[in-house]
Every structure is written in C-alpha cells, then in structure tokens.
Tab-separated table of C-alpha atoms in Angstrom:
chain	number	residue	atom	x	y	z
P	1	MET	CA	75.593	150.656	43.669
P	2	LEU	CA	73.647	147.959	45.450
P	3	ASP	CA	76.565	146.822	47.584
P	4	THR	CA	77.491	148.118	51.054
P	5	ILE	CA	81.035	146.991	52.009
P	6	GLU	CA	82.471	148.444	55.180
P	7	VAL	CA	85.502	147.755	57.428
P	8	GLN	CA	85.062	149.604	60.719
P	9	ASN	CA	85.814	149.794	64.443
P	10	GLU	CA	82.237	150.600	65.414
P	11	ASP	CA	79.579	148.060	66.144
P	12	PHE	CA	76.824	147.594	63.566
P	13	ASP	CA	73.010	147.587	63.921
P	14	MET	CA	71.508	144.341	62.556
P	15	SER	CA	68.089	145.950	62.467
P	16	ALA	CA	69.207	148.880	60.325
P	17	LEU	CA	71.150	146.594	57.972
P	18	TYR	CA	68.161	144.294	57.584
P	19	ASN	CA	65.845	147.222	56.919
P	20	ALA	CA	68.199	148.554	54.225
P	21	LEU	CA	68.185	145.127	52.534
P	22	ARG	CA	64.347	144.927	52.698
P	23	HIS	CA	63.069	148.503	52.116
P	24	ASN	CA	61.635	149.260	48.646
P	25	ASN	CA	62.820	145.896	47.371
P	26	THR	CA	59.585	143.946	46.627
P	27	SER	CA	61.199	142.153	43.682
P	28	ASN	CA	63.389	140.178	46.091
P	29	GLY	CA	61.435	137.678	48.205
P	30	ALA	CA	64.398	136.192	50.034
P	31	ILE	CA	66.845	137.736	52.553
P	32	VAL	CA	69.640	135.677	54.122
P	33	THR	CA	71.901	137.105	56.798
P	34	PHE	CA	74.939	135.761	58.599
P	35	THR	CA	76.327	137.322	61.706
P	36	GLY	CA	79.600	136.223	63.340
P	37	LEU	CA	80.078	136.829	67.070
P	38	VAL	CA	83.026	136.502	69.457
P	39	ARG	CA	82.683	133.088	71.147
P	40	ASP	CA	83.656	132.509	74.762
P	41	PHE	CA	85.687	129.411	73.927
P	42	ASN	CA	87.992	128.762	70.946
P	43	GLN	CA	90.618	126.110	70.199
P	44	GLY	CA	90.661	124.871	73.806
P	45	HIS	CA	90.902	128.220	75.552
P	46	ASN	CA	88.487	130.589	77.234
P	47	VAL	CA	88.621	133.785	75.240
P	48	GLY	CA	88.615	137.109	77.087
P	49	GLU	CA	89.210	139.730	74.332
P	50	LEU	CA	90.059	139.704	70.707
P	51	PHE	CA	92.129	142.154	68.712
P	52	LEU	CA	91.363	142.150	65.019
P	53	GLU	CA	94.196	143.381	62.843
P	54	HIS	CA	93.976	143.764	59.042
P	55	TYR	CA	95.845	144.871	55.896
P	56	PRO	CA	94.087	148.194	55.413
P	57	ALA	CA	94.957	148.729	51.730
P	58	MET	CA	93.613	145.272	50.808
P	59	THR	CA	90.584	144.474	53.034
P	60	LYS	CA	87.957	146.411	51.109
P	61	ILE	CA	89.458	145.375	47.720
P	62	SER	CA	89.332	141.685	48.891
P	63	LEU	CA	85.693	141.934	50.078
P	64	THR	CA	84.668	143.771	46.885
P	65	ASN	CA	86.234	140.981	44.749
P	66	ILE	CA	84.459	138.302	46.720
P	67	VAL	CA	81.105	140.063	46.357
P	68	ALA	CA	81.725	140.455	42.577
P	69	GLN	CA	82.416	136.735	42.274
P	70	ALA	CA	79.150	135.943	44.079
P	71	ARG	CA	77.243	138.233	41.695
P	72	GLN	CA	78.733	136.373	38.725
P	73	ARG	CA	77.491	133.037	40.016
P	74	TRP	CA	73.982	133.874	41.238
P	75	THR	CA	71.239	136.404	40.539
P	76	LEU	CA	71.517	138.536	43.623
P	77	GLY	CA	69.780	141.822	44.627
P	78	ARG	CA	71.373	143.791	47.464
P	79	ILE	CA	74.496	142.729	49.309
P	80	SER	CA	75.965	144.115	52.543
P	81	VAL	CA	79.273	143.069	54.095
P	82	ILE	CA	80.431	144.705	57.335
P	83	HIS	CA	83.651	143.530	59.068
P	84	ARG	CA	84.853	145.039	62.334
P	85	ILE	CA	88.506	145.569	63.347
P	86	GLY	CA	90.245	146.483	66.604
P	87	ARG	CA	89.356	145.424	70.124
P	88	LEU	CA	86.332	143.100	70.594
P	89	THR	CA	85.024	141.150	73.573
P	90	GLN	CA	82.795	138.117	74.217
P	91	GLY	CA	79.467	138.198	72.432
P	92	ASP	CA	80.456	141.179	70.266
P	93	GLN	CA	79.392	141.197	66.615
P	94	ILE	CA	82.411	140.731	64.282
P	95	VAL	CA	80.939	140.358	60.776
P	96	PHE	CA	77.659	140.747	58.967
P	97	VAL	CA	76.833	139.403	55.497
P	98	GLY	CA	73.325	140.073	54.084
P	99	VAL	CA	72.094	139.030	50.663
P	100	THR	CA	68.732	139.451	48.937
P	101	SER	CA	67.490	137.606	45.895
P	102	ALA	CA	64.282	136.689	44.106
P	103	HIS	CA	65.151	133.107	44.927
P	104	ARG	CA	65.816	131.460	48.287
P	105	LYS	CA	68.611	129.186	47.049
P	106	ASP	CA	70.533	132.106	45.415
P	107	ALA	CA	70.326	134.124	48.638
P	108	PHE	CA	71.596	131.202	50.766
P	109	ASP	CA	74.355	130.232	48.344
P	110	GLY	CA	75.466	133.856	47.853
P	111	ALA	CA	75.739	134.558	51.573
P	112	GLN	CA	77.535	131.309	52.351
P	113	PHE	CA	79.965	131.797	49.410
P	114	ILE	CA	80.817	135.313	50.570
P	115	MET	CA	81.433	134.043	54.136
P	116	ASP	CA	83.477	131.074	52.985
P	117	PHE	CA	85.763	133.241	50.827
P	118	LEU	CA	85.972	135.999	53.431
P	119	LYS	CA	87.194	133.367	55.937
P	120	ALA	CA	89.788	132.004	53.495
P	121	GLU	CA	91.052	135.153	51.714
P	122	ALA	CA	90.184	138.424	53.357
P	123	PRO	CA	93.260	139.768	55.206
P	124	PHE	CA	92.129	139.854	58.804
P	125	TRP	CA	93.975	138.247	61.685
P	126	LYS	CA	92.697	137.650	65.245
P	127	ARG	CA	94.801	137.836	68.342
P	128	GLU	CA	93.100	136.452	71.495
P	129	THR	CA	93.602	137.270	75.100
P	130	THR	CA	93.365	133.941	76.921
P	131	GLU	CA	94.087	132.840	80.507
P	132	GLN	CA	97.570	131.877	79.239
P	133	GLY	CA	98.110	135.320	77.739
P	134	PRO	CA	97.793	136.688	74.182
P	135	ARG	CA	98.099	134.451	71.179
P	136	TRP	CA	97.370	134.545	67.481
P	137	VAL	CA	94.302	132.509	66.460
P	138	GLU	CA	95.246	129.524	64.367
P	139	ALA	CA	93.557	129.188	60.985
P	140	ASN	CA	90.853	126.487	60.929
P	141	SER	CA	91.476	123.849	58.303
P	142	ASP	CA	87.729	123.591	57.817
P	143	ASP	CA	87.872	127.047	56.335
P	144	SER	CA	90.043	126.014	53.420
P	145	LYS	CA	88.035	122.802	52.997
P	146	ALA	CA	84.813	124.899	52.798
P	147	LEU	CA	85.969	126.326	49.456
P	148	THR	CA	85.848	122.924	47.752
P	149	LYS	CA	82.054	123.233	47.829
P	150	TRP	CA	82.313	126.079	45.389
P	151	GLU	CA	84.712	124.493	42.841
P	152	ARG	CA	83.294	123.896	39.394
E	1	MET	CA	120.638	140.890	42.690
E	2	ALA	CA	121.866	143.340	45.374
E	3	GLU	CA	119.596	143.731	48.336
E	4	LYS	CA	119.108	147.338	49.274
E	5	PRO	CA	116.521	147.770	52.021
E	6	VAL	CA	115.132	151.248	52.524
E	7	ILE	CA	112.743	150.803	55.368
E	8	GLY	CA	109.624	152.853	55.327
E	9	ASN	CA	110.195	154.481	51.929
E	10	GLU	CA	107.664	154.675	49.146
E	11	ALA	CA	108.852	152.590	46.147
E	12	ARG	CA	106.452	154.030	43.593
E	13	GLY	CA	108.310	155.869	40.769
E	14	THR	CA	111.625	154.167	41.565
E	15	GLN	CA	113.066	150.808	40.512
E	16	MET	CA	111.857	149.335	43.758
E	17	ILE	CA	109.069	147.313	45.311
E	18	ASN	CA	107.466	147.535	48.732
E	19	VAL	CA	107.227	144.352	50.738
E	20	LEU	CA	104.842	144.163	53.749
E	21	PHE	CA	104.351	141.552	56.491
E	22	PHE	CA	101.223	140.974	58.568
E	23	GLY	CA	100.009	139.035	61.547
E	24	GLN	CA	102.216	136.462	63.189
E	25	LEU	CA	104.695	136.745	60.292
E	26	ARG	CA	105.408	140.366	61.119
E	27	GLU	CA	106.285	139.404	64.686
E	28	GLN	CA	108.306	136.320	63.743
E	29	LEU	CA	110.373	138.299	61.191
E	30	ASN	CA	110.324	141.407	63.366
E	31	THR	CA	109.691	143.396	60.221
E	32	ASP	CA	106.603	145.130	58.916
E	33	LYS	CA	107.895	146.730	55.702
E	34	LEU	CA	110.896	146.644	53.345
E	35	SER	CA	111.701	148.451	50.165
E	36	LEU	CA	113.778	146.259	47.830
E	37	ASP	CA	115.111	146.455	44.242
E	38	THR	CA	112.458	145.153	41.803
E	39	VAL	CA	112.798	141.497	40.883
E	40	SER	CA	111.071	139.520	38.146
E	41	ASN	CA	108.392	137.636	40.119
E	42	VAL	CA	107.306	136.477	43.544
E	43	LYS	CA	109.527	133.418	43.395
E	44	ALA	CA	112.641	135.592	42.831
E	45	LEU	CA	111.545	137.820	45.692
E	46	LYS	CA	111.388	134.813	48.057
E	47	ILE	CA	114.915	133.853	47.081
E	48	VAL	CA	116.164	137.350	47.883
E	49	LEU	CA	114.385	137.374	51.236
E	50	ALA	CA	115.445	133.878	52.183
E	51	GLN	CA	119.006	135.161	52.356
E	52	ARG	CA	118.055	137.101	55.509
E	53	GLY	CA	118.146	133.911	57.635
E	54	VAL	CA	116.687	130.494	58.442
E	55	ILE	CA	113.430	131.891	59.858
E	56	TRP	CA	112.843	133.904	56.663
E	57	ARG	CA	113.614	130.912	54.514
E	58	ASP	CA	111.276	128.646	56.471
E	59	ILE	CA	108.348	131.017	56.548
E	60	LEU	CA	108.611	131.891	52.872
E	61	ALA	CA	108.861	128.154	51.952
E	62	SER	CA	105.744	127.322	54.000
E	63	ASP	CA	102.667	126.290	51.992
E	64	SER	CA	100.519	128.201	54.521
E	65	THR	CA	102.170	131.569	53.789
E	66	LEU	CA	100.014	133.680	51.523
E	67	VAL	CA	101.188	136.398	49.200
E	68	ALA	CA	99.257	139.319	47.671
E	69	VAL	CA	100.556	141.554	44.853
E	70	ASN	CA	98.927	144.987	44.709
E	71	GLN	CA	96.234	143.716	47.172
E	72	ILE	CA	95.271	140.709	45.079
E	73	ILE	CA	95.918	137.126	46.289
E	74	SER	CA	98.795	135.903	44.014
E	75	ASN	CA	101.351	133.071	43.713
E	76	GLU	CA	105.042	132.469	42.948
E	77	GLU	CA	104.608	132.962	39.200
E	78	THR	CA	103.075	136.430	39.546
E	79	THR	CA	105.361	138.905	37.886
E	80	LEU	CA	106.474	142.100	39.614
E	81	CYS	CA	106.966	145.699	38.407
E	82	ASP	CA	108.546	148.799	39.865
E	83	GLY	CA	106.355	150.255	42.544
E	84	ASP	CA	104.425	147.042	43.246
E	85	GLU	CA	103.248	146.320	46.795
E	86	ILE	CA	103.844	142.710	47.863
E	87	ALA	CA	102.425	141.397	51.149
E	88	PHE	CA	103.264	138.157	52.906
E	89	PHE	CA	100.924	136.910	55.597
E	90	PRO	CA	99.834	133.836	57.501
E	91	PRO	CA	96.449	132.135	56.891
E	92	VAL	CA	93.697	134.681	57.525
E	93	THR	CA	91.425	134.378	60.602
E	94	GLY	CA	88.773	137.030	60.190
E	95	GLY	CA	85.008	136.531	60.160
C	1	MET	CA	63.332	124.557	75.230
C	2	LEU	CA	65.611	126.348	72.787
C	3	ASP	CA	63.132	126.420	69.916
C	4	THR	CA	60.528	129.093	69.145
C	5	ILE	CA	57.956	127.890	66.640
C	6	GLU	CA	55.022	130.159	65.917
C	7	VAL	CA	52.208	130.325	63.352
C	8	GLN	CA	50.552	133.711	63.640
C	9	ASN	CA	48.567	136.433	61.844
C	10	GLU	CA	50.706	139.221	63.327
C	11	ASP	CA	53.831	140.580	61.716
C	12	PHE	CA	57.170	139.710	63.356
C	13	ASP	CA	60.061	141.937	64.522
C	14	MET	CA	63.299	140.801	62.957
C	15	SER	CA	65.322	142.799	65.463
C	16	ALA	CA	63.613	141.164	68.488
C	17	LEU	CA	64.055	137.706	66.981
C	18	TYR	CA	67.695	138.305	66.260
C	19	ASN	CA	68.354	139.615	69.746
C	20	ALA	CA	66.655	136.530	71.224
C	21	LEU	CA	69.022	134.283	69.183
C	22	ARG	CA	72.071	136.335	70.258
C	23	HIS	CA	71.478	137.321	73.858
C	24	ASN	CA	73.471	135.339	76.510
C	25	ASN	CA	74.608	132.912	73.896
C	26	THR	CA	78.382	133.359	73.691
C	27	SER	CA	78.981	129.722	72.986
C	28	ASN	CA	77.467	130.189	69.508
C	29	GLY	CA	79.580	132.288	67.135
C	30	ALA	CA	77.304	132.004	64.100
C	31	ILE	CA	73.745	133.212	63.451
C	32	VAL	CA	72.026	132.632	60.093
C	33	THR	CA	68.597	134.058	59.338
C	34	PHE	CA	66.243	133.676	56.435
C	35	THR	CA	63.291	135.999	55.853
C	36	GLY	CA	60.676	135.432	53.107
C	37	LEU	CA	58.739	138.433	51.805
C	38	VAL	CA	55.746	138.832	49.478
C	39	ARG	CA	57.172	139.604	46.052
C	40	ASP	CA	55.513	141.995	43.631
C	41	PHE	CA	55.675	139.509	40.758
C	42	ASN	CA	55.179	135.755	40.722
C	43	GLN	CA	54.590	133.165	37.970
C	44	GLY	CA	54.027	135.825	35.352
C	45	HIS	CA	51.545	137.953	37.257
C	46	ASN	CA	51.720	141.100	39.322
C	47	VAL	CA	50.679	140.220	42.848
C	48	GLY	CA	48.376	142.466	44.803
C	49	GLU	CA	47.570	140.559	47.970
C	50	LEU	CA	48.109	137.053	49.302
C	51	PHE	CA	45.885	135.008	51.503
C	52	LEU	CA	47.771	132.275	53.409
C	53	GLU	CA	45.620	129.324	54.457
C	54	HIS	CA	46.917	126.378	56.517
C	55	TYR	CA	45.953	123.104	58.205
C	56	PRO	CA	45.865	124.405	61.757
C	57	ALA	CA	46.175	121.039	63.573
C	58	MET	CA	49.277	120.140	61.533
C	59	THR	CA	51.310	123.323	60.942
C	60	LYS	CA	53.091	123.504	64.250
C	61	ILE	CA	53.643	119.719	64.357
C	62	SER	CA	55.095	119.826	60.844
C	63	LEU	CA	57.471	122.702	61.724
C	64	THR	CA	58.453	121.052	64.985
C	65	ASN	CA	59.302	117.775	63.095
C	66	ILE	CA	61.396	119.684	60.578
C	67	VAL	CA	63.337	121.498	63.353
C	68	ALA	CA	63.899	118.105	65.133
C	69	GLN	CA	65.298	116.631	61.921
C	70	ALA	CA	67.663	119.588	61.536
C	71	ARG	CA	68.890	119.116	65.143
C	72	GLN	CA	69.608	115.435	64.412
C	73	ARG	CA	71.848	116.340	61.471
C	74	TRP	CA	73.807	119.278	62.824
C	75	THR	CA	74.902	120.731	66.145
C	76	LEU	CA	72.605	123.650	66.474
C	77	GLY	CA	72.031	126.144	69.320
C	78	ARG	CA	68.828	128.191	69.192
C	79	ILE	CA	66.199	127.850	66.462
C	80	SER	CA	63.301	130.200	65.666
C	81	VAL	CA	60.648	129.558	63.004
C	82	ILE	CA	57.783	132.050	62.563
C	83	HIS	CA	55.237	131.602	59.807
C	84	ARG	CA	52.430	134.033	59.157
C	85	ILE	CA	48.900	133.187	57.924
C	86	GLY	CA	45.998	135.231	56.666
C	87	ARG	CA	46.048	138.342	54.520
C	88	LEU	CA	49.416	139.734	53.373
C	89	THR	CA	50.435	142.329	50.907
C	90	GLN	CA	53.535	143.315	48.783
C	91	GLY	CA	56.730	143.487	50.787
C	92	ASP	CA	55.195	141.890	53.893
C	93	GLN	CA	57.258	139.402	55.881
C	94	ILE	CA	55.869	135.864	55.494
C	95	VAL	CA	58.376	133.583	57.219
C	96	PHE	CA	61.447	133.831	59.457
C	97	VAL	CA	63.983	131.104	60.205
C	98	GLY	CA	66.909	131.788	62.503
C	99	VAL	CA	69.559	129.283	63.603
C	100	THR	CA	72.621	129.679	65.840
C	101	SER	CA	75.574	127.333	66.090
C	102	ALA	CA	79.210	127.219	67.183
C	103	HIS	CA	79.999	126.631	63.502
C	104	ARG	CA	79.149	128.663	60.470
C	105	LYS	CA	78.472	125.691	58.150
C	106	ASP	CA	76.042	124.088	60.645
C	107	ALA	CA	74.096	127.377	60.977
C	108	PHE	CA	73.838	127.773	57.179
C	109	ASP	CA	72.887	124.160	56.560
C	110	GLY	CA	70.432	124.065	59.395
C	111	ALA	CA	68.588	127.179	58.252
C	112	GLN	CA	68.533	126.127	54.584
C	113	PHE	CA	67.369	122.619	55.461
C	114	ILE	CA	64.485	124.012	57.596
C	115	MET	CA	63.409	126.356	54.742
C	116	ASP	CA	63.684	123.630	52.093
C	117	PHE	CA	61.511	121.201	54.103
C	118	LEU	CA	59.088	123.985	55.216
C	119	LYS	CA	58.584	124.811	51.487
C	120	ALA	CA	57.972	121.146	50.548
C	121	GLU	CA	56.049	119.761	53.555
C	122	ALA	CA	54.562	122.363	55.872
C	123	PRO	CA	50.800	122.607	55.144
C	124	PHE	CA	50.423	126.238	53.991
C	125	TRP	CA	48.744	127.321	50.758
C	126	LYS	CA	48.858	130.710	49.140
C	127	ARG	CA	46.073	132.280	47.171
C	128	GLU	CA	47.023	135.408	45.203
C	129	THR	CA	44.980	138.358	44.149
C	130	THR	CA	46.191	139.178	40.610
C	131	GLU	CA	44.989	141.538	37.895
C	132	GLN	CA	43.125	138.514	36.518
C	133	GLY	CA	41.458	137.799	39.858
C	134	PRO	CA	42.309	135.380	42.687
C	135	ARG	CA	44.129	132.146	42.035
C	136	TRP	CA	45.935	129.437	44.004
C	137	VAL	CA	49.747	129.719	43.753
C	138	GLU	CA	51.264	126.800	41.904
C	139	ALA	CA	53.912	124.761	43.671
C	140	ASN	CA	57.363	125.413	42.359
C	141	SER	CA	59.129	122.327	41.058
C	142	ASP	CA	62.407	123.758	42.354
C	143	ASP	CA	61.083	123.268	45.806
C	144	SER	CA	60.836	119.499	45.569
C	145	LYS	CA	64.207	119.430	43.714
C	146	ALA	CA	65.773	121.366	46.638
C	147	LEU	CA	65.252	118.320	48.915
C	148	THR	CA	67.622	116.160	46.864
C	149	LYS	CA	70.490	118.243	48.340
C	150	TRP	CA	69.688	116.702	51.742
C	151	GLU	CA	69.458	113.024	50.691
C	152	ARG	CA	71.985	110.713	52.194
Z	1	MET	CA	33.061	98.485	52.709
Z	2	ALA	CA	29.914	100.673	53.128
Z	3	GLU	CA	30.492	104.357	52.870
Z	4	LYS	CA	28.623	106.275	55.633
Z	5	PRO	CA	29.551	109.987	55.549
Z	6	VAL	CA	28.737	111.910	58.728
Z	7	ILE	CA	29.902	115.396	57.844
Z	8	GLY	CA	31.319	117.527	60.630
Z	9	ASN	CA	31.241	114.792	63.279
Z	10	GLU	CA	34.107	113.798	65.541
Z	11	ALA	CA	35.243	110.250	64.756
Z	12	ARG	CA	37.319	109.625	67.858
Z	13	GLY	CA	35.907	106.840	70.022
Z	14	THR	CA	33.850	105.401	67.135
Z	15	GLN	CA	34.776	102.991	64.327
Z	16	MET	CA	35.237	105.933	62.048
Z	17	ILE	CA	37.947	108.175	60.595
Z	18	ASN	CA	37.939	111.901	59.818
Z	19	VAL	CA	39.014	112.949	56.311
Z	20	LEU	CA	39.941	116.543	55.608
Z	21	PHE	CA	40.618	118.474	52.334
Z	22	PHE	CA	42.685	121.679	51.980
Z	23	GLY	CA	43.597	124.315	49.476
Z	24	GLN	CA	42.602	123.869	45.865
Z	25	LEU	CA	41.502	120.305	46.590
Z	26	ARG	CA	38.821	121.514	48.964
Z	27	GLU	CA	37.405	123.778	46.323
Z	28	GLN	CA	37.641	121.214	43.490
Z	29	LEU	CA	35.872	118.515	45.623
Z	30	ASN	CA	33.630	121.084	47.242
Z	31	THR	CA	34.257	119.255	50.498
Z	32	ASP	CA	36.263	120.196	53.586
Z	33	LYS	CA	35.554	117.288	55.884
Z	34	LEU	CA	34.037	113.760	55.864
Z	35	SER	CA	33.623	111.084	58.467
Z	36	LEU	CA	33.828	107.591	57.067
Z	37	ASP	CA	33.978	104.007	58.344
Z	38	THR	CA	37.521	103.040	59.212
Z	39	VAL	CA	39.423	101.261	56.430
Z	40	SER	CA	42.726	99.441	56.571
Z	41	ASN	CA	45.116	101.953	54.993
Z	42	VAL	CA	45.362	105.110	52.874
Z	43	LYS	CA	45.207	103.083	49.679
Z	44	ALA	CA	41.855	101.534	50.745
Z	45	LEU	CA	40.576	105.019	51.681
Z	46	LYS	CA	41.419	106.328	48.253
Z	47	ILE	CA	39.441	103.472	46.635
Z	48	VAL	CA	36.393	104.373	48.789
Z	49	LEU	CA	36.650	108.050	47.971
Z	50	ALA	CA	37.228	107.421	44.208
Z	51	GLN	CA	33.670	106.033	44.020
Z	52	ARG	CA	32.379	109.547	44.571
Z	53	GLY	CA	33.133	110.539	41.014
Z	54	VAL	CA	35.731	111.210	38.274
Z	55	ILE	CA	37.124	114.350	39.865
Z	56	TRP	CA	37.662	112.485	43.167
Z	57	ARG	CA	39.290	109.580	41.350
Z	58	ASP	CA	41.632	111.895	39.323
Z	59	ILE	CA	42.737	114.002	42.295
Z	60	LEU	CA	43.366	111.043	44.531
Z	61	ALA	CA	45.359	109.303	41.785
Z	62	SER	CA	47.541	112.298	41.184
Z	63	ASP	CA	51.196	112.028	42.207
Z	64	SER	CA	51.104	115.634	43.390
Z	65	THR	CA	48.288	115.060	45.947
Z	66	LEU	CA	49.774	114.745	49.476
Z	67	VAL	CA	48.301	112.860	52.388
Z	68	ALA	CA	48.911	113.285	56.105
Z	69	VAL	CA	47.735	110.803	58.746
Z	70	ASN	CA	47.372	112.295	62.181
Z	71	GLN	CA	49.203	115.368	60.979
Z	72	ILE	CA	52.264	113.465	59.714
Z	73	ILE	CA	53.084	113.293	56.000
Z	74	SER	CA	52.237	109.661	55.023
Z	75	ASN	CA	51.754	107.461	51.961
Z	76	GLU	CA	49.335	104.809	50.566
Z	77	GLU	CA	50.773	102.037	52.777
Z	78	THR	CA	50.104	103.944	56.016
Z	79	THR	CA	47.629	101.918	58.115
Z	80	LEU	CA	44.580	103.607	59.587
Z	81	CYS	CA	42.821	103.159	62.958
Z	82	ASP	CA	39.532	104.305	64.419
Z	83	GLY	CA	39.574	108.001	65.144
Z	84	ASP	CA	42.474	108.778	62.800
Z	85	GLU	CA	42.557	112.151	60.998
Z	86	ILE	CA	43.509	111.895	57.369
Z	87	ALA	CA	44.137	114.987	55.312
Z	88	PHE	CA	44.468	115.241	51.489
Z	89	PHE	CA	45.985	118.394	50.063
Z	90	PRO	CA	47.763	119.805	46.970
Z	91	PRO	CA	51.490	120.610	46.950
Z	92	VAL	CA	52.148	123.142	49.711
Z	93	THR	CA	53.081	126.688	48.838
Z	94	GLY	CA	54.071	128.326	52.161
Z	95	GLY	CA	57.341	130.145	52.970
C-alpha cells in the first residue's frame, strides 16, 4: 500500500519521510509536507511540557479513514501520516503529513484536508504543563470552522 | 432498563456493551470504562448514563461531547449491538 | 531577515532547509513545505531532460515581491524559496517553498500562495528534451486559474 | 518616433530604453536585446516594435505575451523613462 500511517512515542525523521515520498516516484511532481511542533506559548500560557493521550483502538482507524477520504477527493500518490503520543517538550515534532501528487493543487489540498480532519476528529488529547500547573488543552474553535472549507 | 456495571469486563459475546471515557471526561466522571446491558442506540445509552448524576447528565448533553461507536465517529441515532464499544470524549486536540 | 530566497544551479538539501525553518523557532507550531520535481511525463511526452532558463535581473526581485505579498496577507514566520536553473533530469528537485507560522492555515495558505504566484509570474521558462526533440514547455492554463483563489 | 536600435548597448544615462526578449519569444523574434529611443509607455513601445514585421506585431498583440518594466510585471499603460529596462516574454513555466 502507498500509505504510511503510524502512531508512535518515538520522534520521526523528516528527511527519511521526505525521501520515502520522493524516491522512485517520478510520476509525481509535487510533494507537500506539514509538520506540527510543540509551541512555547498556547492559549495565554507558557508551555513547558505536553502529554499526548489517545484512544489506542481508534487512532489508526481514524487516520486511515481520513486518508481514504482524501484519496476519494483528489488524485494522490503517496501519503504519510505520523502522530506522536506521550511526553513532548517545546520544539518537539508532534505530527507529520506528507502527500505527493502529479499536480500541485491536489498535493496542497490533500495535505490540508488530512490535517484539518485530523485536528477535528482523530482521538488525541493534549495535557499541558504550564506555570499554573497541568491543564487540558482547550479545543480551538478554528479547527471545527476549518472543516467548512471542505463541505460540498 | 436495569443498569448493571461490570467494570473492566469484556462485553463481546454477552448481551452487553463496553463504554469508554477519554481525556477530561474521564477525569470529570472519574471513570474510564463501564460494561452495561445493551441498549438500542446512543441516545438510549445517554439516558441510562445520565441517571448516574448531574455531572454525567451535563456532560452527555453537551454539544461538544463526541461519541464513537466501534471506533467510528457516530451520533445519537447510531444503533448499538451486543459487544459494541462506545467511547465518549471531549473535543480532540491532537496535531 | 527571515527570508531565504535563492536562484541557483546546485541541488538543494530538503533536510537542511527544514532544519533552518524549525531550529530555535518554538513560537511557530506549523511548517508547510512544497517541493517540485521533474516528472517523467508532461503534456503527452516522455521527458528526458529539462533546461530551465530565466531572466536573471528579475527572478529574485519577482520571488521577493511574491514573498512580501504573502507576508501582507498572513502572519508568517520564516520563509524559504529556492528555485533551480540550468540542466535538470527526471526526479530532480526544481523548487522548494517552506513557510512557518503559529497557525496551520496561515502556513498552508502562505506556501500555496507563493507557489501559485511563482508559477504565474516568476520569469522562468522550461525547455524539455523529448523523444521528438527539444521543445518549450507550454504554460498550463490551470496556473492562471489558480490565482483566482487569491482574489479579494 | 524614429527607431534607432543600438544592440547590446546600455541605455542608462541616455534618452534610450533597453528592450529584452526571453524564452520562445527570443527565438521567434531572433532577438534578445534592443536599445531604442524612449517612448511614453508600453503601448507606444509595442507600436514601434510592431513595425518590424508581422511576427513582431502578432506576438506583441497576443494576450499571452507578458511585459515587465524594470523587473516588475506591468501592462500597456505603464509609463517609460530614459534608461528603463522593458522585457517581453511568453507565459512563464517555472516551478
């Protein structure tokens, strides 16, 4: 299968992921990647550490469904989605989405669609360590609004 | 509908369903898993759970509470069968 | 300045470009990259080699203007644009656009905007070596249509 | 307006403009650079150049031919000054 979908504690290597999307793939002239990192500041607090919890039986199913929906809407080549769980700190990589296509627009739309649905539906929850102690990250209303872009 | 929690048991093969709670919900309800008698759909399950107290009722009535049936995002009309796994959780915050 | 804009013969290293966007940049949680590669097939012909010609006095000015326009429309962190010129072959990297932002949507829109305007306005021309001999690549009408997305 | 080509010369500091041609246009017109007397705007320049022949007239009249004045994408109304660099080229195909 052309899709790599992983949920893991370990960090990922952007360079290796990019090479896997590119290697022996001369029919696809466009590669779009998204990487999400732990920011130092979120919702009015300095962030020290994050703990990423998930619903283990569902996470990979959810990501697989989202990727399948993207494939139905655009002509996409290779797709990689990597999401980390567990303890993360400032500047750490959290998520990678990489999409190849023969066409630039399909690659951009596919990658953004996957990220928008991942943010709205994939069962991950972040708990932050802040100066005021630990707290659950609040969902961002922009993330549900982002889905309206994909209605049709 | 009698409520018969059997915490931590596997419902598959019995006339029961497994109900899971994640994130802030799990802490607010102080519960991560219940096994309950099978009910017709998600709406009926919410009615059963709401009997556990005000906090249960409020959380289950909230528009922001999500539900997945057998790991697929679902809604109140989704029908339930013996052995199903139902999960309630707050808005997701991955990515 | 936060922008890296280069027009060069040499290949570029995706990993180094990504690290430059990411390093010491914990205020930006989102990195979007686009890479364009030489495809094996274009406009009904198998492609052997490409030669990329440009208007040397204008290319960097054009890319700088496009990046400045993107910065006016979205809140962007670091931006890198690398475009190669000269002789290229199947699977070679042609162009890299990388954009960081505090917000995912800004990073996606910024990167796609830069690529759409680069494709429509930056003075590069491709000549292909095909089985039928060399020929100038025809502009793709999709590339001018892509700009309508950014009208406002 | 007399046409006085001085091929390959630098127009800056004189009452002249430099006109460049790129890509397929350069080959079709068999010309990469001209120095001409300064004219008022791009439209006036096209009229001067069209006198060179049918192929010049057709290419300059084409909607798909782009023009840049001093390295900025421009149009027929863009005014010209002594020393300006004007480039005509076909639709770009980078990226």
